[in-house]
mmCIF file of C-alpha atoms and ligand atoms in Angstrom:
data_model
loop_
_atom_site.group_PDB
_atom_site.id
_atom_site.type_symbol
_atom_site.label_atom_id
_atom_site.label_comp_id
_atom_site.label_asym_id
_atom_site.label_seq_id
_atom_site.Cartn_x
_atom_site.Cartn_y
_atom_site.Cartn_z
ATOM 1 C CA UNK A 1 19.380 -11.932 -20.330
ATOM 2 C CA UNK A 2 20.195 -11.694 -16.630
ATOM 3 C CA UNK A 3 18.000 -9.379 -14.402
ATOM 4 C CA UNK A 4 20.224 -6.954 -12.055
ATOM 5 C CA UNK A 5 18.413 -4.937 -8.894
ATOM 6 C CA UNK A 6 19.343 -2.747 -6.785
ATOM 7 C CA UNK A 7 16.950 -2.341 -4.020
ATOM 8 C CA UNK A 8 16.185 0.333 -1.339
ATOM 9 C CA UNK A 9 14.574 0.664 2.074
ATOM 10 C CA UNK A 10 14.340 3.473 4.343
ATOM 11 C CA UNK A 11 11.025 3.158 5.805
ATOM 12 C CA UNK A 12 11.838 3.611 9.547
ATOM 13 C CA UNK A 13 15.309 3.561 10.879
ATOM 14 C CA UNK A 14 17.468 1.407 8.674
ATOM 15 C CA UNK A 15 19.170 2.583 5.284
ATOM 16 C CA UNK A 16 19.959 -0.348 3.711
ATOM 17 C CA UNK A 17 20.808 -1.458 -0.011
ATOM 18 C CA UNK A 18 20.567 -4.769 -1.566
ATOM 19 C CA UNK A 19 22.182 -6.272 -5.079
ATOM 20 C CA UNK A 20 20.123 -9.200 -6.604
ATOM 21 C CA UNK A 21 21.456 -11.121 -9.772
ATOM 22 C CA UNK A 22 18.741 -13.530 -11.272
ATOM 23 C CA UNK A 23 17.080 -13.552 -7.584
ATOM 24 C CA UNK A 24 20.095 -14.312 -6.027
ATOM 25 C CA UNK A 25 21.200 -11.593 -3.417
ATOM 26 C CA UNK A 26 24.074 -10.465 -3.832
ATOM 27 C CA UNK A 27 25.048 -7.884 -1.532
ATOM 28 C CA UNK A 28 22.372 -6.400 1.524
ATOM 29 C CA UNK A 29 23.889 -3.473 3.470
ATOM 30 C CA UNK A 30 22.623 -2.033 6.505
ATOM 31 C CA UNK A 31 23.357 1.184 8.612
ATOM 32 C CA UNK A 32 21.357 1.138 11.457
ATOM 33 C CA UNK A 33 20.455 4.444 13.438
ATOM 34 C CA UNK A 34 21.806 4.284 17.188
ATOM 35 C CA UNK A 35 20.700 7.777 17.764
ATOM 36 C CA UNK A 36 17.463 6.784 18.600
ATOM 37 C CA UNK A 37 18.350 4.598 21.922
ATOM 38 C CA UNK A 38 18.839 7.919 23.483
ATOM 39 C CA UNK A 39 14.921 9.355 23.155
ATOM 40 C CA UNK A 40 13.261 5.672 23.606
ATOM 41 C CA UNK A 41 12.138 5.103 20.544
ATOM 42 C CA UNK A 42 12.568 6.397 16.724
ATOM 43 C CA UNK A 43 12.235 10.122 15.943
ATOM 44 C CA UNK A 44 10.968 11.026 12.486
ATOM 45 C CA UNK A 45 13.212 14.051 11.930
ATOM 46 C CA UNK A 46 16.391 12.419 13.464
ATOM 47 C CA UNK A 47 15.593 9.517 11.070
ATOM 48 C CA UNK A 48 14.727 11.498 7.578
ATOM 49 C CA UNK A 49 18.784 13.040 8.514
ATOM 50 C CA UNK A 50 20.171 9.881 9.071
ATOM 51 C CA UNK A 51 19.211 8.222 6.003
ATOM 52 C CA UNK A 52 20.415 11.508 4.351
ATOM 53 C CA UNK A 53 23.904 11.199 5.366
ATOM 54 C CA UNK A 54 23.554 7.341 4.894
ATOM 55 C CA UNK A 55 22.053 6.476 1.620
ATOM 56 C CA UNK A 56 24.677 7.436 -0.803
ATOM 57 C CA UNK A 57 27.343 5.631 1.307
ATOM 58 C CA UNK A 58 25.524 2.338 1.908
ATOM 59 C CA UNK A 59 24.826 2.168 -1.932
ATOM 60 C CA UNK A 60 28.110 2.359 -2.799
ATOM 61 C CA UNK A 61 28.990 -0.567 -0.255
ATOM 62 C CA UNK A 62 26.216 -2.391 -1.340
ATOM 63 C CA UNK A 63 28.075 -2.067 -5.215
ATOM 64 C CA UNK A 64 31.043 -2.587 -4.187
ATOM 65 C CA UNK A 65 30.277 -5.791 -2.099
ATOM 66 C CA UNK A 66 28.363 -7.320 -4.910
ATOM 67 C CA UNK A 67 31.201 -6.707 -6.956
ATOM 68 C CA UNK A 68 28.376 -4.535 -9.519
ATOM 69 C CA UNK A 69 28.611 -0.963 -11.219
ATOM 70 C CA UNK A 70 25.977 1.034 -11.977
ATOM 71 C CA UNK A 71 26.279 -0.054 -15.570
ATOM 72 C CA UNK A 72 24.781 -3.382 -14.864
ATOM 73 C CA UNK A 73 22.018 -2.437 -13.209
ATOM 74 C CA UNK A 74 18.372 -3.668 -14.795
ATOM 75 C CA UNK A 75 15.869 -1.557 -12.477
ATOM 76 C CA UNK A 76 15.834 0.573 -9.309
ATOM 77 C CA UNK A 77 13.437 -1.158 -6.286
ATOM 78 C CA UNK A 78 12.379 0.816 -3.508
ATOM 79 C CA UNK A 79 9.964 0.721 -0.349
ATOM 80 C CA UNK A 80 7.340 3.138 -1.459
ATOM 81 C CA UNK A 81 4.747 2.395 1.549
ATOM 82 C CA UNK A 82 3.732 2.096 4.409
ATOM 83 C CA UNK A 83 6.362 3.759 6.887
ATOM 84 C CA UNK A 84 7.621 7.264 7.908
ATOM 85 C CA UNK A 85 6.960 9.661 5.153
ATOM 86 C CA UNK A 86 10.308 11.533 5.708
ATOM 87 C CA UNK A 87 12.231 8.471 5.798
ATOM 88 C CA UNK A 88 10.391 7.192 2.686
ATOM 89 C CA UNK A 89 11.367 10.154 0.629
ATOM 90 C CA UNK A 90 14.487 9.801 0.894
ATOM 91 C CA UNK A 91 14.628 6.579 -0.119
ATOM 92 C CA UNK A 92 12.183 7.128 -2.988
ATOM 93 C CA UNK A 93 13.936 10.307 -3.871
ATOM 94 C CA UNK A 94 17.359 8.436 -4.735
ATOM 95 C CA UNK A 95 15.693 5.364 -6.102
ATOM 96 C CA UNK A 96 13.942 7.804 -8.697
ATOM 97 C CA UNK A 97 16.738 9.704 -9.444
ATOM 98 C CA UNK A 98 19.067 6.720 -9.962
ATOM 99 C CA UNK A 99 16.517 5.649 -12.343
ATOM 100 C CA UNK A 100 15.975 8.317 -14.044
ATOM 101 C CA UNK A 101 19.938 9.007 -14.830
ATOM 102 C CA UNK A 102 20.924 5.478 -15.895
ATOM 103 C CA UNK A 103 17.362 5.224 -18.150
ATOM 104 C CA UNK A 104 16.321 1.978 -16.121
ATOM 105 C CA UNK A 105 12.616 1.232 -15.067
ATOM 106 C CA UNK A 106 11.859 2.171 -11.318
ATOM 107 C CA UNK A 107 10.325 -0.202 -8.962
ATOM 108 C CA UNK A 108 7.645 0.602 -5.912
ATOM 109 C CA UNK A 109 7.511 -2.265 -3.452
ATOM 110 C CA UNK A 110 5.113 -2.765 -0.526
ATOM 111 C CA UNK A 111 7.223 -3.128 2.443
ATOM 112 C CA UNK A 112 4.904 -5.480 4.414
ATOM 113 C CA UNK A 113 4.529 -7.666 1.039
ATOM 114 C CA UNK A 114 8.052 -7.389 1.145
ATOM 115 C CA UNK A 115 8.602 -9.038 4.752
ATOM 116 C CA UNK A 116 6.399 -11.835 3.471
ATOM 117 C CA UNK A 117 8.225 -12.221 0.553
ATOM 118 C CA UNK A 118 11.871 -12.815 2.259
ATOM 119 C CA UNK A 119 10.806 -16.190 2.709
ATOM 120 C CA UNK A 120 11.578 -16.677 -0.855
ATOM 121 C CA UNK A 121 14.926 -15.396 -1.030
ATOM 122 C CA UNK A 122 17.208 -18.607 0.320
ATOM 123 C CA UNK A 123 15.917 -22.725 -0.043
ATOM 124 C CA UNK A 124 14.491 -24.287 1.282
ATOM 125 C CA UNK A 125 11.771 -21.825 -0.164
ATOM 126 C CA UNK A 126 8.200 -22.414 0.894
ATOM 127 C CA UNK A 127 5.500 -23.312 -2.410
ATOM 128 C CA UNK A 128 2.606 -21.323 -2.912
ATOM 129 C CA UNK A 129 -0.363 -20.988 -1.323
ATOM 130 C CA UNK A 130 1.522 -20.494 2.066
ATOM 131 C CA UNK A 131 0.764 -18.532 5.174
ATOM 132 C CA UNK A 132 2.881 -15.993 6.804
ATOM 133 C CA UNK A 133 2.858 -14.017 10.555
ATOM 134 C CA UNK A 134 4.160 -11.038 10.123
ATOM 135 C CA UNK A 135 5.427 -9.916 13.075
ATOM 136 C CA UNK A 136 7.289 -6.619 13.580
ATOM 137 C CA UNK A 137 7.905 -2.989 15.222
ATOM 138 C CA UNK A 138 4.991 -1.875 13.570
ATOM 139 C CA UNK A 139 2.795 -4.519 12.057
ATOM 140 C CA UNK A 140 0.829 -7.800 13.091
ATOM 141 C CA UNK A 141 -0.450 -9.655 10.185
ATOM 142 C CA UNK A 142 -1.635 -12.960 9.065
ATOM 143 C CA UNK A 143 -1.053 -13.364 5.488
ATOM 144 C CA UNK A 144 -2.019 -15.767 2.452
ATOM 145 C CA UNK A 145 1.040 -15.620 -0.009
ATOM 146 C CA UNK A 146 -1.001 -17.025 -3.416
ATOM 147 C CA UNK A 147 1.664 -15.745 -5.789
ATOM 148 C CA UNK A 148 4.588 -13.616 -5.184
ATOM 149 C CA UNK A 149 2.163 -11.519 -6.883
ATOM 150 C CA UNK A 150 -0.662 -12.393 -5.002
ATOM 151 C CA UNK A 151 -1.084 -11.766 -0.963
ATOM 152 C CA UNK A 152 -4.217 -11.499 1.186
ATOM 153 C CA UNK A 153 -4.472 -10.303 4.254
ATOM 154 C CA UNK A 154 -6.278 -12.372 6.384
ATOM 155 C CA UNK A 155 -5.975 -10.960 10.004
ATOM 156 C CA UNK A 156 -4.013 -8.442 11.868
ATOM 157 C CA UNK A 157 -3.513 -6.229 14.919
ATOM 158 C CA UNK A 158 -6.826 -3.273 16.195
ATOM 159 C CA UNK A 159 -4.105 -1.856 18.047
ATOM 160 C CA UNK A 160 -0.288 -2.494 19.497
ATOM 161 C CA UNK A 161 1.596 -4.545 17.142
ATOM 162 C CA UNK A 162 3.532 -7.717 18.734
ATOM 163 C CA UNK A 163 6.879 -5.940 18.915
ATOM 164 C CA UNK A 164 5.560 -2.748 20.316
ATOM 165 C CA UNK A 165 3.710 -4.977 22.691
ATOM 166 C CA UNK A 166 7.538 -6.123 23.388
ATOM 167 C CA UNK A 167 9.004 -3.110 23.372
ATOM 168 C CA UNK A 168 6.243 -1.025 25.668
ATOM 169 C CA UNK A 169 6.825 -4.011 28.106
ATOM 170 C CA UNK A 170 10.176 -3.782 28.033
ATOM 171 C CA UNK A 171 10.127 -0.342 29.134
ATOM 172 C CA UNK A 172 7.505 -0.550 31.727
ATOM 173 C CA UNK A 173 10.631 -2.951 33.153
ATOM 174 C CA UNK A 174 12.757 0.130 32.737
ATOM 175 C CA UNK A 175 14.268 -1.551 29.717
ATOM 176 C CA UNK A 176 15.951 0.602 26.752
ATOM 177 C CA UNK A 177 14.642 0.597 23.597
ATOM 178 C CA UNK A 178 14.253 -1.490 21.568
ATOM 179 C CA UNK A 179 13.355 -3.775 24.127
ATOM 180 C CA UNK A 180 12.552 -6.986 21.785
ATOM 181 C CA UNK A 181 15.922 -8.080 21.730
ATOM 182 C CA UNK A 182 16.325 -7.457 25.639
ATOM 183 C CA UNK A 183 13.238 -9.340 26.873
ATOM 184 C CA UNK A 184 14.148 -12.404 24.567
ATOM 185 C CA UNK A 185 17.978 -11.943 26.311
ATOM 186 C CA UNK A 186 16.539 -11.933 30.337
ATOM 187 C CA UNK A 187 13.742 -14.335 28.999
ATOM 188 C CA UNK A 188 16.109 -17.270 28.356
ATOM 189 C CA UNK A 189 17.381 -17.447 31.964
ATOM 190 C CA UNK A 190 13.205 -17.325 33.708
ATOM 191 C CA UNK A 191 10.178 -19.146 33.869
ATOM 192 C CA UNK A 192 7.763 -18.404 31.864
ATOM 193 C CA UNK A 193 4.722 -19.879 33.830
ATOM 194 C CA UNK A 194 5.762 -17.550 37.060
ATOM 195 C CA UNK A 195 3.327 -15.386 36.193
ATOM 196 C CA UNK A 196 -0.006 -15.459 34.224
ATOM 197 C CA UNK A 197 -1.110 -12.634 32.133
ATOM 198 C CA UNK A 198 -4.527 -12.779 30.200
ATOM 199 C CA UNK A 199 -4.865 -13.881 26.560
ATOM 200 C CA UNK A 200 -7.115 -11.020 24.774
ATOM 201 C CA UNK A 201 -10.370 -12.658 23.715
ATOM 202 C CA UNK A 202 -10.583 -11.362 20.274
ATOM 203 C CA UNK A 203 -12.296 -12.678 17.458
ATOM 204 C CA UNK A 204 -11.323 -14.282 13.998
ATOM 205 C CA UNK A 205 -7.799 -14.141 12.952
ATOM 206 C CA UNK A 206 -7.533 -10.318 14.237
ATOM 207 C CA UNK A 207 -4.994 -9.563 17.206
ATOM 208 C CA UNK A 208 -4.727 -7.114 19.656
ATOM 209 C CA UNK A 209 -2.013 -6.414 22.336
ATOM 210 C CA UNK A 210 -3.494 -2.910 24.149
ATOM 211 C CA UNK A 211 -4.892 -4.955 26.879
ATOM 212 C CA UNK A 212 -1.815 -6.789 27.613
ATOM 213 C CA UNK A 213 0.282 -3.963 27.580
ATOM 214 C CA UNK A 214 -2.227 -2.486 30.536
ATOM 215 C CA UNK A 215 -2.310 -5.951 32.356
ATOM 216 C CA UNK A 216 1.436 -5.771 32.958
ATOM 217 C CA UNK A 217 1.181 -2.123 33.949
ATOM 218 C CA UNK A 218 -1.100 -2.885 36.745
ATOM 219 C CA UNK A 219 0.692 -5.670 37.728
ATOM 220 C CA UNK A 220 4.009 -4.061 38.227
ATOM 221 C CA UNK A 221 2.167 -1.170 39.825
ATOM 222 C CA UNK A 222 0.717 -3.529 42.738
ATOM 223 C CA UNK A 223 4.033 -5.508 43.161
ATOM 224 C CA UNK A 224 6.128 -2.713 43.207
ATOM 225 C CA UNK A 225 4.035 -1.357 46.204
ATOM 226 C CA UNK A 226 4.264 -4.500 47.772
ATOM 227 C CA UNK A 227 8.305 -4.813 47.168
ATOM 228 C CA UNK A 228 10.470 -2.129 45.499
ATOM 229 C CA UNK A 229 12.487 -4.507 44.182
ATOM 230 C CA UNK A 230 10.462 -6.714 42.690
ATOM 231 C CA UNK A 231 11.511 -5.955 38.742
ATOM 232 C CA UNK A 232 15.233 -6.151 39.641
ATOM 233 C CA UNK A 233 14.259 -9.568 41.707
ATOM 234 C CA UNK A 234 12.238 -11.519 39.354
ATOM 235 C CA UNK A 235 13.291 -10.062 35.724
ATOM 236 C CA UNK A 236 13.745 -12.860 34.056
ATOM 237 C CA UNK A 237 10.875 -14.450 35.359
ATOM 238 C CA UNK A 238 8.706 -11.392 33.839
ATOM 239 C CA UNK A 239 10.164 -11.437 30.920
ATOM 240 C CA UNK A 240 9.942 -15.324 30.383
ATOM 241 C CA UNK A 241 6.397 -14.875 30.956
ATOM 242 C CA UNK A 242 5.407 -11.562 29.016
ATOM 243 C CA UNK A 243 7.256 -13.541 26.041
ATOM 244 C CA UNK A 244 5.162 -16.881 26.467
ATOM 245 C CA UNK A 245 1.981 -14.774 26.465
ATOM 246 C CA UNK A 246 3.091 -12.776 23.495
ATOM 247 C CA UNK A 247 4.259 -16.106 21.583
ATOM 248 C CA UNK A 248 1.102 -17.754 22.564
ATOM 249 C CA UNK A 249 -0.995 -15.267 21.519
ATOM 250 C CA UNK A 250 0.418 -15.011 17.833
ATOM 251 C CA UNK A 251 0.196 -18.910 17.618
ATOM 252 C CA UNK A 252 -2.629 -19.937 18.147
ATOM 253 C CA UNK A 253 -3.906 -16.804 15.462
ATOM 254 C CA UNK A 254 -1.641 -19.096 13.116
ATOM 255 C CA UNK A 255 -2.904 -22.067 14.321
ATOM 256 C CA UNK A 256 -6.435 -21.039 13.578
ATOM 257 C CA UNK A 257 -5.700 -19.767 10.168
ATOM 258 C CA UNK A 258 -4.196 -23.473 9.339
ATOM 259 C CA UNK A 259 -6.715 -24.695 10.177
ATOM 260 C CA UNK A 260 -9.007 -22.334 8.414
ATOM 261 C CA UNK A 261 -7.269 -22.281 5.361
ATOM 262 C CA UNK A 262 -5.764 -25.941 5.233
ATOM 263 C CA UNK A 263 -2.780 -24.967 4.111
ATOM 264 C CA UNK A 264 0.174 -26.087 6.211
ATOM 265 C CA UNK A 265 3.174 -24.294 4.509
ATOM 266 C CA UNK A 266 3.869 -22.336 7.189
ATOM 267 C CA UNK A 267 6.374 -19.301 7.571
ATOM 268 C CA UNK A 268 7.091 -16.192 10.008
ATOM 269 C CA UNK A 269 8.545 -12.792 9.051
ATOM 270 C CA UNK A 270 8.919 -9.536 10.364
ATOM 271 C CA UNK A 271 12.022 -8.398 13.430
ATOM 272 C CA UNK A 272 10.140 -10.196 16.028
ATOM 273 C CA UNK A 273 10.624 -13.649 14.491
ATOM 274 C CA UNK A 274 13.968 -12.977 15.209
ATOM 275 C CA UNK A 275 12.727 -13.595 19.103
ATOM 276 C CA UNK A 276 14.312 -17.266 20.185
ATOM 277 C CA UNK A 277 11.080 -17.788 22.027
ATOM 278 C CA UNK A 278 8.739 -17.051 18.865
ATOM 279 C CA UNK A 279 11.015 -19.431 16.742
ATOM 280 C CA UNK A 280 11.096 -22.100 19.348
ATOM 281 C CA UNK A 281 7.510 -22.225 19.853
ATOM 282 C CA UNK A 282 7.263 -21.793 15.988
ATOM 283 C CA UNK A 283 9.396 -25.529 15.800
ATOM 284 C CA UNK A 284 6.792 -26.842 18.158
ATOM 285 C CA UNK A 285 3.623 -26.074 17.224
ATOM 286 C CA UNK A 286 4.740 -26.596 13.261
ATOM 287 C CA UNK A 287 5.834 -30.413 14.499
ATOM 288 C CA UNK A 288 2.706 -31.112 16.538
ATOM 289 C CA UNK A 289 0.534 -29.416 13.607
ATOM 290 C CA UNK A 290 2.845 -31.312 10.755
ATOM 291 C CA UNK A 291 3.830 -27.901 8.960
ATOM 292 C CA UNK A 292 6.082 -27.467 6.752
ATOM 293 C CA UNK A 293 7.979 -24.088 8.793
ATOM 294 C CA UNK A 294 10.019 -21.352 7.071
ATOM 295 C CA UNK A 295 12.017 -18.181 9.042
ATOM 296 C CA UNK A 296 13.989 -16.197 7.040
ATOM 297 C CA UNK A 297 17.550 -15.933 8.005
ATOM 298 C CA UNK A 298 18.086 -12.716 10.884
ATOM 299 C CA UNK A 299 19.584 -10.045 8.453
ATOM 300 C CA UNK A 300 16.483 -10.956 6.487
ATOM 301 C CA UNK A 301 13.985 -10.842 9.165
ATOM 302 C CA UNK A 302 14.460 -7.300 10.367
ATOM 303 C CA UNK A 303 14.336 -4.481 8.356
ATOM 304 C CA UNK A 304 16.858 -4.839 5.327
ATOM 305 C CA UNK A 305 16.726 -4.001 1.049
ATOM 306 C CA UNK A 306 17.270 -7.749 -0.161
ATOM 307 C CA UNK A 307 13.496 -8.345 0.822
ATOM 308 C CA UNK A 308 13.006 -5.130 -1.158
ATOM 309 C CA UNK A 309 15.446 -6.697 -4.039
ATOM 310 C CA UNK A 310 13.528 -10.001 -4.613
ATOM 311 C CA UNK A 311 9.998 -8.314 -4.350
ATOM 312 C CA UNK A 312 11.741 -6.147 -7.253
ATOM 313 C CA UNK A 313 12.870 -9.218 -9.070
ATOM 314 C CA UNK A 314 9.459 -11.099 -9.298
ATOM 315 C CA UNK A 315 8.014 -7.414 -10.073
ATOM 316 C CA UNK A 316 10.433 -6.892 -12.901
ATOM 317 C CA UNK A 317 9.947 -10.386 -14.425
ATOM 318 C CA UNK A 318 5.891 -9.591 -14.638
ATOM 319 C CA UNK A 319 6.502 -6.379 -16.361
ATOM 320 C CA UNK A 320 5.276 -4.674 -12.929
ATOM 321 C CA UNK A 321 7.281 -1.161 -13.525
ATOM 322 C CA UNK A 322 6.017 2.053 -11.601
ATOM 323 C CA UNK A 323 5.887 5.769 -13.324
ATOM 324 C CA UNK A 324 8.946 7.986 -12.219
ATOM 325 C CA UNK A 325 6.307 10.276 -10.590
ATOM 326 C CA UNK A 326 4.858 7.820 -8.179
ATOM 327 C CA UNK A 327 4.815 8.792 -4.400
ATOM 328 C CA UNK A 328 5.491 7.130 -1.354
ATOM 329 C CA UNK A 329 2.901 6.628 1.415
ATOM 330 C CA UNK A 330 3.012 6.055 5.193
ATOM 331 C CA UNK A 331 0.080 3.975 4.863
ATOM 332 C CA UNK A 332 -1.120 1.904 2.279
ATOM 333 C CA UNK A 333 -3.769 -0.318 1.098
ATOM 334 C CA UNK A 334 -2.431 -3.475 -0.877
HETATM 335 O O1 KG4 B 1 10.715 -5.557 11.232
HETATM 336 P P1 KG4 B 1 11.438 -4.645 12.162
HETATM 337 O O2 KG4 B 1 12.933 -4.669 12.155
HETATM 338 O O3 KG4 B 1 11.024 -3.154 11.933
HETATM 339 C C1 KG4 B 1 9.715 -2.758 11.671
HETATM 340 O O4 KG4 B 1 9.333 -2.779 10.467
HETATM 341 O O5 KG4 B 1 9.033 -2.464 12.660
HETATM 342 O O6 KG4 B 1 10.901 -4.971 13.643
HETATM 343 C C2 KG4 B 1 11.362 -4.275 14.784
HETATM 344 C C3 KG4 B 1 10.703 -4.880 16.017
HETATM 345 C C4 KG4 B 1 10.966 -4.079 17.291
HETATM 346 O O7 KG4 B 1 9.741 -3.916 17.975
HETATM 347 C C5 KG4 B 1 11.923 -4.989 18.075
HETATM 348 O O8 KG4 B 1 11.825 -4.850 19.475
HETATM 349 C C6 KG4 B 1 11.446 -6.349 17.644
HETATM 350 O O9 KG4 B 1 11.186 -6.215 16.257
HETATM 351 N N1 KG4 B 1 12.456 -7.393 17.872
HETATM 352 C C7 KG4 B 1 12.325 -8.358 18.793
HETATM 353 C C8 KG4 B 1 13.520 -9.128 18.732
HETATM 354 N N2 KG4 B 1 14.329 -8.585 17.779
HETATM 355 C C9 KG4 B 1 13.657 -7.520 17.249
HETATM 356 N N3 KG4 B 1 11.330 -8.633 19.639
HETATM 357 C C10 KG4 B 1 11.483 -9.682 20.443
HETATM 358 N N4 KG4 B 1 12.592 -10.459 20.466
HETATM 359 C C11 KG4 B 1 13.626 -10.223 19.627
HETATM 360 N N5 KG4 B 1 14.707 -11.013 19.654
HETATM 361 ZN ZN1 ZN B 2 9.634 -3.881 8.739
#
């Protein structure tokens, strides 16, 4: 019998929808939300609408480029946790009522585990135990992927996450947000030992990025004073250098945990592996340490449903079905 899911995330600012046949994806729409650019970073409200007008258009895409109908459909994934409650309802909403009308089991999927898991969706596909850095808008994690059933958390951020230790910089430069995608862009063109900012001294495999984020405020502060001009001067030399300190800081976290661990299947997730600096580095350090290195594919490092779809997949094939009343959560244990 072949195992058909559709799969839904609307956690933060992306509707998407995702087909999977027999764990291959099928189809993975995305609608992303421009209105956002405009305030400088996502707005709840603004967000819960968009995916609103979205969802039922982007599902029907998602069908249509799949070449599915609802008929074949096995089970109904969704994102249940941890994100924007508004944005999660709506999601969860639809998923659940989709369910419910074609008589299919429903699916709640942990949108973190789900990041880790979209290393498993294409081969090469890393074997288990492996470790994963999570790194996105929201989240910094070290994880321990036992099982696709299975995942430990073994360190992650007190404070700023990596990309909103990206993005923050990027708009102390006067950069729009998101600013990831913009610091990796002026990065490429600088040098990123110009300037030296401090590596947080922070214990075990936990992270922090709070103290960075202040470091390069008082930095641009006293150069400023000293020359107006010296963001529009030396941009890509900041940049170059906020990423390196960024990228270093994550890796050697990952390098520790290797070591820790001795496991040396080694993958990243998450929208800020999509930075050319983090994947670079990644290459490096995964030579020198003899790792065998996994990134997703870009549609599937950022936020998107196939992650959702195979996380649904290895759920449906261990019988791991959810009750049509269950709720999403903005935060959520695992
Ligand atoms: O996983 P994701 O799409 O959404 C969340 O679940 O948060 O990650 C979004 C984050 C943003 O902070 C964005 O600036 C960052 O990923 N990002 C990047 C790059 N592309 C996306 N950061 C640095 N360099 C990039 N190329
Ligand atoms: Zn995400």
């Amino acid at each position: 019998m072949s195992v058909t899911i559709l799969a839904i995330e609307s956690s933060c600012d992306e509707t998407s929808c995702a087909l999977c046949k027999d764990g291959t994806i099928l189809s993975n729409i995305i609608a992303t939300q421009a209105i956002h650019e405009q305030y400088g970073g996502v707005v709840p409200e603004l967000a819960s609408r968009a995916h609103m007008q979205n969802i039922v258009p982007v599902v029907d895409r998602a069908l249509v480029s799949a070449g599915c109908r609802l008929g074949d459909l096995s089970a109904i994934a969704f994102t249940q946790s941890p994100g924007l409650i508004g944005s999660l309802l709506v999601g969860s909403q639809f998923a659940k009522s989709l369910a419910l009308s074609l008589h299919i089991p429903l699916i709640a999927v942990h949108h973190m585990q789900a990041h880790v898991l979209a290393n498993l969706i294409e081969a090469p596909r890393p074997s288990f135990p492996f470790l994963c850095l999570t790194v996105s808008g929201g989240h910094t994690q070290i994880v321990l992927c036992h099982s696709p059933h299975r995942l430990e958390v073994l360190g992650e951020t007190m404070d700023d996450a990596a990309g909103e230790a990206f993005d923050k910089s990027a708009k102390l430069l006067g950069l729009p947000y998101p600013g990831g995608p913009l610091i990796d862009k002026h990065a490429r063109g600088g040098n990123p030992g110009r300037f030296q900012f401090p590596e947080p001294q922070v214990g075990g495999l936990q992270f922090s990025f709070s103290g960075l984020k202040t470091a390069i405020l008082y930095f641009l502060q006293e150069q400023k004073r000293l020359n107006p001009l010296f963001v529009e001067e030396n941009l890509a030399d900041i940049c170059a250098s906020v990423q390196h300190r960024i990228v270093s800081i994550l890796l050697h976290k990952l390098q520790k945990a290797s070591e820790l661990t001795g496991i040396k299947e080694v993958c990243i997730a998450g929208g800020v592996s999509a930075n050319s600096g983090l994947r670079q580095a990644f290459e490096i350090t995964g030579t020198q340490q003899g790792w065998n290195i996994h990134i997703p594919r870009f549609e599937y490092c950022t936020d998107n449903a196939a992650m959702i779809a195979i996380s649904g997949y290895y759920k449906f094939l261990a019988g791991e079905f959810s009750p049509m009343g269950v709720s999403a959560h903005a935060r959520a244990e695992w």
